[in-house]
mmCIF file of C-alpha atoms and ligand atoms in Angstrom:
data_model
loop_
_atom_site.group_PDB
_atom_site.id
_atom_site.type_symbol
_atom_site.label_atom_id
_atom_site.label_comp_id
_atom_site.label_asym_id
_atom_site.label_seq_id
_atom_site.Cartn_x
_atom_site.Cartn_y
_atom_site.Cartn_z
ATOM 1 C CA MET T 743 -3.884 -6.261 1.004
ATOM 2 C CA GLN T 744 -2.873 -4.807 4.367
ATOM 3 C CA ARG T 745 0.190 -3.608 2.648
ATOM 4 C CA CYS T 746 -1.707 -2.450 -0.468
ATOM 5 C CA LEU T 747 -3.863 -0.220 1.792
ATOM 6 C CA ALA T 748 -0.894 1.144 3.733
ATOM 7 C CA ILE T 749 1.045 2.298 0.578
ATOM 8 C CA ALA T 750 -2.217 3.588 -0.982
ATOM 9 C CA ARG T 751 -2.240 5.985 1.808
ATOM 10 C CA ASN T 752 0.710 7.770 0.651
ATOM 11 C CA GLY T 753 -1.242 9.086 -2.122
ATOM 12 C CA PHE T 754 -3.405 11.301 0.373
ATOM 13 C CA GLY T 755 -3.593 15.030 -0.504
ATOM 14 C CA ARG T 756 -2.068 13.902 -4.052
ATOM 15 C CA VAL T 757 -4.537 11.946 -5.968
ATOM 16 C CA ALA T 758 -8.001 13.482 -5.391
ATOM 17 C CA PRO T 759 -10.387 13.422 -7.006
ATOM 18 C CA ASN T 760 -8.949 10.051 -7.843
ATOM 19 C CA PRO T 761 -8.839 7.347 -5.098
ATOM 20 C CA MET T 762 -5.779 6.157 -3.412
ATOM 21 C CA VAL T 763 -4.932 2.721 -4.580
ATOM 22 C CA GLY T 764 -2.169 0.453 -3.619
ATOM 23 C CA ALA T 765 -0.860 -2.922 -5.375
ATOM 24 C CA ALA T 766 1.471 -5.372 -4.729
ATOM 25 C CA LEU T 767 2.593 -8.808 -6.594
ATOM 26 C CA VAL T 768 3.079 -12.040 -4.489
ATOM 27 C CA ARG T 769 4.946 -15.000 -5.615
ATOM 28 C CA ASN T 770 5.438 -17.904 -3.171
ATOM 29 C CA SER T 771 3.996 -15.931 -0.435
ATOM 30 C CA ARG T 772 6.251 -13.117 -0.794
ATOM 31 C CA ILE T 773 5.658 -9.508 -1.981
ATOM 32 C CA ILE T 774 8.119 -9.027 -4.910
ATOM 33 C CA SER T 775 6.993 -5.935 -5.968
ATOM 34 C CA GLU T 776 4.603 -3.075 -5.198
ATOM 35 C CA GLY T 777 3.323 0.465 -5.989
ATOM 36 C CA TYR T 778 0.661 3.057 -5.450
ATOM 37 C CA HIS T 779 -1.165 5.661 -7.137
ATOM 38 C CA ARG T 780 1.205 8.742 -6.802
ATOM 39 C CA GLY T 781 -0.766 11.644 -7.955
ATOM 40 C CA TYR T 782 -3.648 12.607 -10.012
ATOM 41 C CA GLY T 783 -3.037 11.846 -13.722
ATOM 42 C CA LEU T 784 -0.030 9.849 -12.893
ATOM 43 C CA ALA T 785 0.319 5.998 -13.361
ATOM 44 C CA HIS T 786 -1.973 3.649 -11.581
ATOM 45 C CA ALA T 787 -0.918 1.337 -8.622
ATOM 46 C CA GLU T 788 -0.999 -1.804 -10.861
ATOM 47 C CA VAL T 789 1.188 -0.023 -13.431
ATOM 48 C CA GLU T 790 3.739 0.881 -10.761
ATOM 49 C CA ALA T 791 3.754 -2.509 -9.172
ATOM 50 C CA ILE T 792 4.110 -4.388 -12.518
ATOM 51 C CA GLY T 793 6.865 -1.930 -13.851
ATOM 52 C CA ARG T 794 8.815 -2.455 -10.824
ATOM 53 C CA VAL T 795 9.350 -6.306 -11.178
ATOM 54 C CA GLN T 796 12.825 -7.276 -11.835
ATOM 55 C CA SER T 797 11.929 -10.014 -14.315
ATOM 56 C CA ARG T 798 8.840 -10.192 -16.380
ATOM 57 C CA ASP T 799 9.233 -13.987 -16.521
ATOM 58 C CA LEU T 800 8.010 -14.262 -12.991
ATOM 59 C CA LEU T 801 4.484 -12.336 -13.809
ATOM 60 C CA PRO T 802 2.631 -15.401 -15.003
ATOM 61 C CA CYS T 803 3.077 -17.019 -11.393
ATOM 62 C CA CYS T 804 2.231 -13.962 -9.629
ATOM 63 C CA THR T 805 -0.922 -12.909 -7.731
ATOM 64 C CA LEU T 806 -1.665 -9.473 -8.014
ATOM 65 C CA TYR T 807 -3.276 -7.796 -4.939
ATOM 66 C CA VAL T 808 -4.941 -4.490 -5.540
ATOM 67 C CA SER T 809 -7.064 -2.334 -3.195
ATOM 68 C CA LEU T 810 -9.516 -1.250 -5.923
ATOM 69 C CA GLU T 811 -11.052 -2.900 -8.990
ATOM 70 C CA PRO T 812 -8.459 -2.500 -11.790
ATOM 71 C CA CYS T 813 -9.801 0.017 -14.485
ATOM 72 C CA CYS T 814 -10.916 -0.975 -17.963
ATOM 73 C CA HIS T 815 -11.100 2.615 -19.442
ATOM 74 C CA PHE T 816 -9.134 5.049 -21.071
ATOM 75 C CA GLY T 817 -8.960 7.861 -18.695
ATOM 76 C CA LYS T 818 -5.571 9.975 -18.074
ATOM 77 C CA THR T 819 -3.979 6.612 -18.256
ATOM 78 C CA PRO T 820 -4.715 3.516 -20.327
ATOM 79 C CA PRO T 821 -6.752 0.635 -18.780
ATOM 80 C CA CYS T 822 -4.861 -1.555 -16.273
ATOM 81 C CA THR T 823 -6.872 -4.540 -17.110
ATOM 82 C CA GLU T 824 -4.993 -4.704 -20.546
ATOM 83 C CA LEU T 825 -1.724 -4.401 -18.998
ATOM 84 C CA ILE T 826 -2.609 -7.198 -16.414
ATOM 85 C CA LEU T 827 -3.769 -9.565 -19.358
ATOM 86 C CA ALA T 828 -0.580 -8.634 -21.229
ATOM 87 C CA SER T 829 1.443 -9.628 -18.328
ATOM 88 C CA ASN T 830 -0.111 -13.076 -18.185
ATOM 89 C CA ILE T 831 -1.179 -12.638 -14.474
ATOM 90 C CA SER T 832 -3.353 -15.334 -13.858
ATOM 91 C CA ARG T 833 -4.765 -14.514 -10.388
ATOM 92 C CA VAL T 834 -6.075 -11.027 -9.008
ATOM 93 C CA VAL T 835 -7.306 -10.343 -5.439
ATOM 94 C CA VAL T 836 -9.187 -7.092 -5.063
ATOM 95 C CA ALA T 837 -10.321 -5.237 -2.127
ATOM 96 C CA ALA T 838 -13.502 -3.257 -3.487
ATOM 97 C CA ALA T 839 -15.322 -2.648 -6.843
ATOM 98 C CA ASP T 840 -14.728 0.630 -8.282
ATOM 99 C CA PRO T 841 -17.811 2.931 -8.090
ATOM 100 C CA PHE T 842 -16.690 4.977 -10.918
ATOM 101 C CA PRO T 843 -19.264 4.554 -13.723
ATOM 102 C CA LYS T 844 -16.827 3.835 -16.702
ATOM 103 C CA VAL T 845 -15.553 0.818 -14.553
ATOM 104 C CA SER T 846 -17.948 -0.329 -11.987
ATOM 105 C CA GLY T 847 -17.549 -3.947 -12.214
ATOM 106 C CA ALA T 848 -16.581 -4.192 -16.030
ATOM 107 C CA GLY T 849 -12.787 -4.186 -15.158
ATOM 108 C CA ILE T 850 -13.507 -7.341 -13.002
ATOM 109 C CA GLN T 851 -15.741 -8.972 -15.787
ATOM 110 C CA ARG T 852 -13.058 -8.122 -18.376
ATOM 111 C CA LEU T 853 -10.523 -10.194 -16.343
ATOM 112 C CA ARG T 854 -12.712 -13.018 -15.714
ATOM 113 C CA GLU T 855 -13.748 -13.257 -19.318
ATOM 114 C CA ALA T 856 -10.233 -13.566 -20.280
ATOM 115 C CA GLY T 857 -9.704 -16.362 -18.038
ATOM 116 C CA VAL T 858 -8.132 -14.470 -14.865
ATOM 117 C CA GLU T 859 -9.224 -15.760 -11.639
ATOM 118 C CA VAL T 860 -10.580 -12.774 -9.673
ATOM 119 C CA ILE T 861 -11.225 -12.749 -6.044
ATOM 120 C CA VAL T 862 -13.294 -9.862 -4.610
ATOM 121 C CA GLY T 863 -13.709 -8.533 -1.069
ATOM 122 C CA VAL T 864 -10.651 -8.940 0.716
ATOM 123 C CA LEU T 865 -10.362 -6.022 3.380
ATOM 124 C CA GLU T 866 -13.394 -4.571 1.390
ATOM 125 C CA GLN T 867 -14.542 -2.394 4.459
ATOM 126 C CA GLU T 868 -11.055 -0.922 5.163
ATOM 127 C CA ALA T 869 -10.502 -0.138 1.373
ATOM 128 C CA ARG T 870 -14.061 1.643 1.278
ATOM 129 C CA GLU T 871 -13.280 3.573 4.431
ATOM 130 C CA LEU T 872 -9.963 4.728 3.218
ATOM 131 C CA ASN T 873 -11.527 6.288 0.210
ATOM 132 C CA ARG T 874 -14.874 7.006 1.772
ATOM 133 C CA ARG T 875 -15.099 10.326 -0.168
ATOM 134 C CA PHE T 876 -14.740 8.820 -3.403
ATOM 135 C CA PHE T 877 -17.080 5.945 -2.691
ATOM 136 C CA THR T 878 -19.782 8.443 -1.210
ATOM 137 C CA PHE T 879 -19.538 10.781 -4.163
ATOM 138 C CA HIS T 880 -20.018 8.000 -6.777
ATOM 139 C CA GLU T 881 -22.593 6.036 -4.914
ATOM 140 C CA LYS T 882 -24.667 8.727 -3.136
ATOM 141 C CA LYS T 883 -24.164 11.186 -5.914
ATOM 142 C CA ARG T 884 -23.115 13.863 -3.179
ATOM 143 C CA PRO T 885 -20.071 14.909 -1.348
ATOM 144 C CA TYR T 886 -18.862 13.313 1.802
ATOM 145 C CA ILE T 887 -20.131 15.638 4.485
ATOM 146 C CA ILE T 888 -18.235 16.246 7.716
ATOM 147 C CA LEU T 889 -19.898 18.474 10.314
ATOM 148 C CA LYS T 890 -17.518 20.271 12.583
ATOM 149 C CA TRP T 891 -18.224 22.454 15.839
ATOM 150 C CA ALA T 892 -16.707 23.343 19.113
ATOM 151 C CA GLN T 893 -18.750 23.510 22.232
ATOM 152 C CA SER T 894 -18.595 24.450 25.723
ATOM 153 C CA ALA T 895 -18.652 21.996 28.660
ATOM 154 C CA ASP T 896 -22.383 23.231 29.143
ATOM 155 C CA ARG T 897 -22.987 22.785 25.367
ATOM 156 C CA PHE T 898 -23.067 26.299 23.770
ATOM 157 C CA ILE T 899 -21.186 26.971 20.559
ATOM 158 C CA ASP T 900 -21.268 30.867 21.190
ATOM 159 C CA ILE T 901 -22.284 33.732 23.403
ATOM 160 C CA CYS T 902 -25.330 35.803 22.564
ATOM 161 C CA ARG T 903 -24.000 38.855 20.839
ATOM 162 C CA THR T 904 -23.852 41.391 17.846
ATOM 163 C CA ALA T 905 -21.527 41.305 14.573
ATOM 164 C CA SER T 906 -19.307 44.069 16.580
ATOM 165 C CA GLU T 907 -18.367 41.542 19.427
ATOM 166 C CA PRO T 908 -15.825 38.694 18.497
ATOM 167 C CA PRO T 909 -16.946 35.049 18.602
ATOM 168 C CA ALA T 910 -16.252 33.594 22.174
ATOM 169 C CA LYS T 911 -13.002 31.687 22.372
ATOM 170 C CA ILE T 912 -14.076 28.009 22.948
ATOM 171 C CA SER T 913 -11.390 25.634 22.223
ATOM 172 C CA GLY T 914 -7.704 25.768 22.355
ATOM 173 C CA LEU T 915 -4.834 26.468 19.997
ATOM 174 C CA GLN T 916 -4.256 22.648 19.359
ATOM 175 C CA ALA T 917 -7.873 22.103 18.231
ATOM 176 C CA HIS T 918 -7.736 25.317 16.120
ATOM 177 C CA ARG T 919 -4.620 24.044 14.265
ATOM 178 C CA LEU T 920 -5.972 20.630 13.722
ATOM 179 C CA SER T 921 -9.303 22.108 12.459
ATOM 180 C CA HIS T 922 -7.007 23.919 9.924
ATOM 181 C CA LYS T 923 -5.147 20.712 8.886
ATOM 182 C CA TRP T 924 -8.867 19.175 8.228
ATOM 183 C CA ARG T 925 -9.491 21.972 6.131
ATOM 184 C CA THR T 926 -6.490 21.255 3.831
ATOM 185 C CA GLU T 927 -7.978 17.678 3.738
ATOM 186 C CA GLU T 928 -11.407 18.470 2.087
ATOM 187 C CA GLN T 929 -12.276 19.767 -1.279
ATOM 188 C CA ALA T 930 -14.694 22.367 0.399
ATOM 189 C CA ILE T 931 -15.620 24.126 3.632
ATOM 190 C CA MET T 932 -19.227 25.448 4.086
ATOM 191 C CA VAL T 933 -20.734 28.014 6.570
ATOM 192 C CA GLY T 934 -24.048 29.830 6.544
ATOM 193 C CA ALA T 935 -24.773 33.511 6.060
ATOM 194 C CA ASN T 936 -25.200 34.507 9.330
ATOM 195 C CA THR T 937 -21.724 33.012 10.376
ATOM 196 C CA ALA T 938 -20.252 34.594 7.286
ATOM 197 C CA LEU T 939 -21.512 37.903 8.535
ATOM 198 C CA MET T 940 -21.216 37.715 12.231
ATOM 199 C CA ASP T 941 -17.675 35.953 12.513
ATOM 200 C CA ASN T 942 -16.379 37.135 9.157
ATOM 201 C CA PRO T 943 -14.360 34.144 8.897
ATOM 202 C CA ARG T 944 -11.495 33.685 5.972
ATOM 203 C CA LEU T 945 -12.234 29.993 5.854
ATOM 204 C CA THR T 946 -8.424 29.180 4.806
ATOM 205 C CA ALA T 947 -6.020 26.798 6.092
ATOM 206 C CA ARG T 948 -3.497 29.487 7.694
ATOM 207 C CA LEU T 949 -2.195 27.139 10.474
ATOM 208 C CA TRP T 950 -1.319 24.360 8.559
ATOM 209 C CA SER T 951 0.270 23.901 5.195
ATOM 210 C CA GLY T 952 -1.454 22.815 2.282
ATOM 211 C CA ASN T 953 -4.455 23.516 0.017
ATOM 212 C CA ASN T 954 -7.167 25.997 0.920
ATOM 213 C CA PRO T 955 -10.689 24.472 0.179
ATOM 214 C CA VAL T 956 -13.231 25.897 -1.912
ATOM 215 C CA ARG T 957 -15.190 28.162 0.293
ATOM 216 C CA VAL T 958 -19.048 27.721 0.202
ATOM 217 C CA VAL T 959 -21.510 30.098 1.795
ATOM 218 C CA GLN T 960 -25.339 29.561 1.916
ATOM 219 C CA ASP T 961 -26.821 32.646 1.287
ATOM 220 C CA GLU T 962 -30.750 32.553 0.798
ATOM 221 C CA SER T 963 -31.514 36.260 0.438
ATOM 222 C CA ASN T 964 -28.203 37.292 -1.266
ATOM 223 C CA LYS T 965 -27.506 39.767 1.506
ATOM 224 C CA LEU T 966 -23.838 39.116 1.869
ATOM 225 C CA PRO T 967 -21.670 42.041 1.096
ATOM 226 C CA ARG T 968 -18.471 41.296 -1.080
ATOM 227 C CA THR T 969 -16.347 42.875 1.100
ATOM 228 C CA LEU T 970 -16.517 40.216 3.701
ATOM 229 C CA ASN T 971 -13.455 37.885 4.259
ATOM 230 C CA VAL T 972 -14.951 34.985 2.486
ATOM 231 C CA PHE T 973 -14.703 36.857 -0.688
ATOM 232 C CA THR T 974 -10.839 37.420 -0.642
ATOM 233 C CA GLU T 975 -8.736 36.065 -3.281
ATOM 234 C CA GLU T 976 -7.059 33.558 -1.206
ATOM 235 C CA ALA T 977 -9.256 30.828 -2.305
ATOM 236 C CA PRO T 978 -12.454 30.519 -4.801
ATOM 237 C CA THR T 979 -16.050 31.052 -3.088
ATOM 238 C CA VAL T 980 -19.266 29.686 -4.067
ATOM 239 C CA VAL T 981 -22.681 30.994 -2.998
ATOM 240 C CA LEU T 982 -25.408 28.777 -2.671
ATOM 241 C CA ASN T 983 -29.043 30.380 -2.777
ATOM 242 C CA GLY T 984 -31.667 27.648 -2.317
ATOM 243 C CA SER T 985 -32.783 26.518 1.020
ATOM 244 C CA ASP T 986 -32.801 22.689 0.700
ATOM 245 C CA VAL T 987 -29.657 20.820 2.086
ATOM 246 C CA SER T 988 -29.941 18.099 -0.483
ATOM 247 C CA SER T 989 -30.142 20.518 -3.526
ATOM 248 C CA TRP T 990 -27.113 22.411 -2.172
ATOM 249 C CA MET T 991 -25.270 19.011 -1.935
ATOM 250 C CA GLY T 992 -26.602 18.245 -5.535
ATOM 251 C CA LYS T 993 -24.890 21.516 -6.731
ATOM 252 C CA LEU T 994 -21.643 20.714 -5.080
ATOM 253 C CA TYR T 995 -21.925 17.163 -6.571
ATOM 254 C CA GLY T 996 -22.593 18.620 -10.241
ATOM 255 C CA ASN T 997 -19.257 20.656 -9.667
ATOM 256 C CA GLY T 998 -17.265 17.408 -8.937
ATOM 257 C CA VAL T 999 -16.835 18.399 -4.924
ATOM 258 C CA GLN T 1000 -16.126 14.968 -3.324
ATOM 259 C CA SER T 1001 -15.995 16.328 0.214
ATOM 260 C CA VAL T 1002 -17.108 19.204 2.327
ATOM 261 C CA ILE T 1003 -16.528 20.123 5.896
ATOM 262 C CA VAL T 1004 -19.449 22.260 7.487
ATOM 263 C CA GLU T 1005 -18.359 24.506 10.046
ATOM 264 C CA GLY T 1006 -21.629 26.350 11.210
ATOM 265 C CA GLY T 1007 -23.314 27.904 12.518
ATOM 266 C CA ALA T 1008 -25.431 25.985 14.908
ATOM 267 C CA LYS T 1009 -28.649 26.431 12.509
ATOM 268 C CA LEU T 1010 -27.044 25.096 9.358
ATOM 269 C CA LEU T 1011 -25.334 22.178 11.088
ATOM 270 C CA GLN T 1012 -28.756 21.180 12.755
ATOM 271 C CA ARG T 1013 -30.219 21.436 9.187
ATOM 272 C CA PHE T 1014 -27.823 18.886 8.065
ATOM 273 C CA ILE T 1015 -28.343 16.802 10.938
ATOM 274 C CA GLU T 1016 -32.248 16.945 10.489
ATOM 275 C CA ALA T 1017 -31.933 16.181 6.849
ATOM 276 C CA SER T 1018 -29.791 13.108 7.641
ATOM 277 C CA LEU T 1019 -27.341 14.491 5.249
ATOM 278 C CA TRP T 1020 -24.020 13.859 7.285
ATOM 279 C CA ASP T 1021 -21.355 11.196 7.390
ATOM 280 C CA GLU T 1022 -19.038 12.270 10.148
ATOM 281 C CA ALA T 1023 -19.166 14.915 13.026
ATOM 282 C CA ARG T 1024 -16.166 16.100 14.787
ATOM 283 C CA VAL T 1025 -17.169 18.010 17.880
ATOM 284 C CA PHE T 1026 -14.513 19.716 20.195
ATOM 285 C CA THR T 1027 -15.869 20.036 24.012
ATOM 286 C CA SER T 1028 -13.785 22.435 25.842
ATOM 287 C CA PRO T 1029 -13.738 22.503 29.671
ATOM 288 C CA CYS T 1030 -15.089 26.033 29.902
ATOM 289 C CA LYS T 1031 -18.601 27.008 30.671
ATOM 290 C CA LEU T 1032 -20.495 29.729 29.090
ATOM 291 C CA LEU T 1033 -23.720 29.657 31.159
ATOM 292 C CA ARG T 1034 -25.876 30.986 28.360
ATOM 293 C CA GLY T 1035 -25.581 31.755 24.536
ATOM 294 C CA VAL T 1036 -26.165 29.841 21.238
ATOM 295 C CA ALA T 1037 -26.971 26.253 21.899
ATOM 296 C CA ALA T 1038 -24.871 23.649 20.266
ATOM 297 C CA PRO T 1039 -26.512 21.345 17.563
ATOM 298 C CA ARG T 1040 -27.982 17.937 19.015
ATOM 299 C CA ILE T 1041 -26.538 14.929 17.413
ATOM 300 C CA SER T 1042 -27.282 11.199 17.592
ATOM 301 C CA GLY T 1043 -24.911 8.632 16.102
ATOM 302 C CA ALA T 1044 -22.216 6.334 17.369
ATOM 303 C CA VAL T 1045 -19.177 8.010 18.874
ATOM 304 C CA GLN T 1046 -16.533 6.287 16.869
ATOM 305 C CA ARG T 1047 -13.752 7.639 18.717
ATOM 306 C CA GLU T 1048 -12.916 10.038 21.427
ATOM 307 C CA SER T 1049 -9.482 11.621 22.256
ATOM 308 C CA ASN T 1050 -7.648 14.725 24.103
ATOM 309 C CA VAL T 1051 -6.696 17.491 21.721
ATOM 310 C CA GLY T 1052 -4.900 20.013 24.421
ATOM 311 C CA ASP T 1053 -7.472 20.663 26.840
ATOM 312 C CA ASP T 1054 -10.163 19.922 24.596
ATOM 313 C CA VAL T 1055 -12.117 16.418 24.274
ATOM 314 C CA LEU T 1056 -12.703 15.433 20.492
ATOM 315 C CA GLN T 1057 -15.385 13.072 19.827
ATOM 316 C CA VAL T 1058 -15.997 11.662 16.294
ATOM 317 C CA PHE T 1059 -19.549 10.655 15.479
ATOM 318 C CA LEU T 1060 -20.519 8.319 12.277
ATOM 319 C CA ASN T 1061 -23.792 8.645 10.567
ATOM 320 C CA SER T 1062 -23.899 5.621 8.309
ATOM 321 C CA GLY T 1063 -20.572 3.900 9.142
ATOM 322 C CA TRP T 1064 -18.090 2.279 6.848
HETATM 323 C C1 AOF E 1716 -6.886 1.678 -10.963
HETATM 324 N N1 AOF E 1716 -5.851 1.787 -10.215
HETATM 325 O O1 AOF E 1716 -4.404 3.213 -9.003
HETATM 326 C C2 AOF E 1716 -6.467 4.191 -9.637
HETATM 327 C C3 AOF E 1716 -7.682 3.772 -10.480
HETATM 328 O O2 AOF E 1716 -7.884 9.313 -15.227
HETATM 329 P P1 AOF E 1716 -7.237 7.914 -14.850
HETATM 330 O O3 AOF E 1716 -6.537 7.042 -15.886
HETATM 331 O O4 AOF E 1716 -6.276 8.222 -13.640
HETATM 332 O O5 AOF E 1716 -8.495 7.205 -14.261
HETATM 333 C C4 AOF E 1716 -9.172 7.691 -12.976
HETATM 334 C C5 AOF E 1716 -9.911 6.580 -12.631
HETATM 335 O O6 AOF E 1716 -9.428 5.387 -12.377
HETATM 336 C C6 AOF E 1716 -10.743 6.820 -11.133
HETATM 337 O O7 AOF E 1716 -11.902 7.699 -11.110
HETATM 338 C C7 AOF E 1716 -10.758 5.401 -10.653
HETATM 339 O O8 AOF E 1716 -12.040 5.089 -11.199
HETATM 340 C C8 AOF E 1716 -9.660 4.682 -11.272
HETATM 341 N N2 AOF E 1716 -8.607 4.848 -10.425
HETATM 342 N N3 AOF E 1716 -7.825 2.621 -10.884
HETATM 343 O O9 AOF E 1716 -6.897 0.593 -11.458
HETATM 344 C C9 AOF E 1716 -5.536 2.886 -9.637
HETATM 345 N N4 AOF E 1716 -6.296 5.210 -8.976
HETATM 346 ZN ZN1 ZN E 1717 -6.045 1.572 -13.804
#
């Protein structure tokens, strides 16, 4: 199963909104074939693994390991359960049940009813963590929410200023680059109206190669001029008008957005924290001091990891934990 999870990761950035899935066929304690979901709309992991077996006669005495419950529905591809049954595989080991409503336990049930021995829950935590965006989206009916900001050593995220002055430079180039990489990894990026006005950000991933996320701006009073950089043609932009965090997230869910990275400002971030509507927070702390300015959001939650990124310290907080 560890191998399944490792190869599943190869699909990162290519399979969304589908999950990353890996599969392996084991005979006499050895992996004789493996495969992973390579891209949205392409064959599922089980199909790849089964299709690569040298001799189909070997299949009945194999155990199929797969990091997600085999599907039993017709989507862009036919159901994996039927291929497993047609292959006469008698034992299947699954890491985690599929939360997708059209599957959701029915794949496991279909196999069991057809006489296949199915074991569920091997490395389940790891499998759910790998596809935390997909699981959050289907189980909580909202995107996976990542909060991100950079603060000075004395916990300010900016100086007090007018829109004609540029924002304070807090973190270094490496942190900046890493945050652009993160933008390519999520489906959407969100900021508040004030940040859109004051910083006039483009919210694209210019310092990394990959897709630009959909830009989401909260603008309660519809005051944002369309000449701002968030409205350029580089990426689509969605404007959210309400004032309630959970209804914004409901809107994004309705549009199929599985993950969002929220980059400020402090007030908007604090609203997510107060509503406890966040999953991960990534905070850069720089060695510089501002002495006064806009106070950084206050967060409580376990620090999952801490590392150095150039001169900055990156802390990752988890809210619920996977
Ligand atoms: C599997 N193995 O490798 C994957 C699964 O439109 P489709 O046919 O690609 O189906 C997409 C759904 O199938 C997706 O939402 C998820 O529930 C499941 N993905 N299932 O058995 C796989 N990628
Ligand atoms: Zn499938």
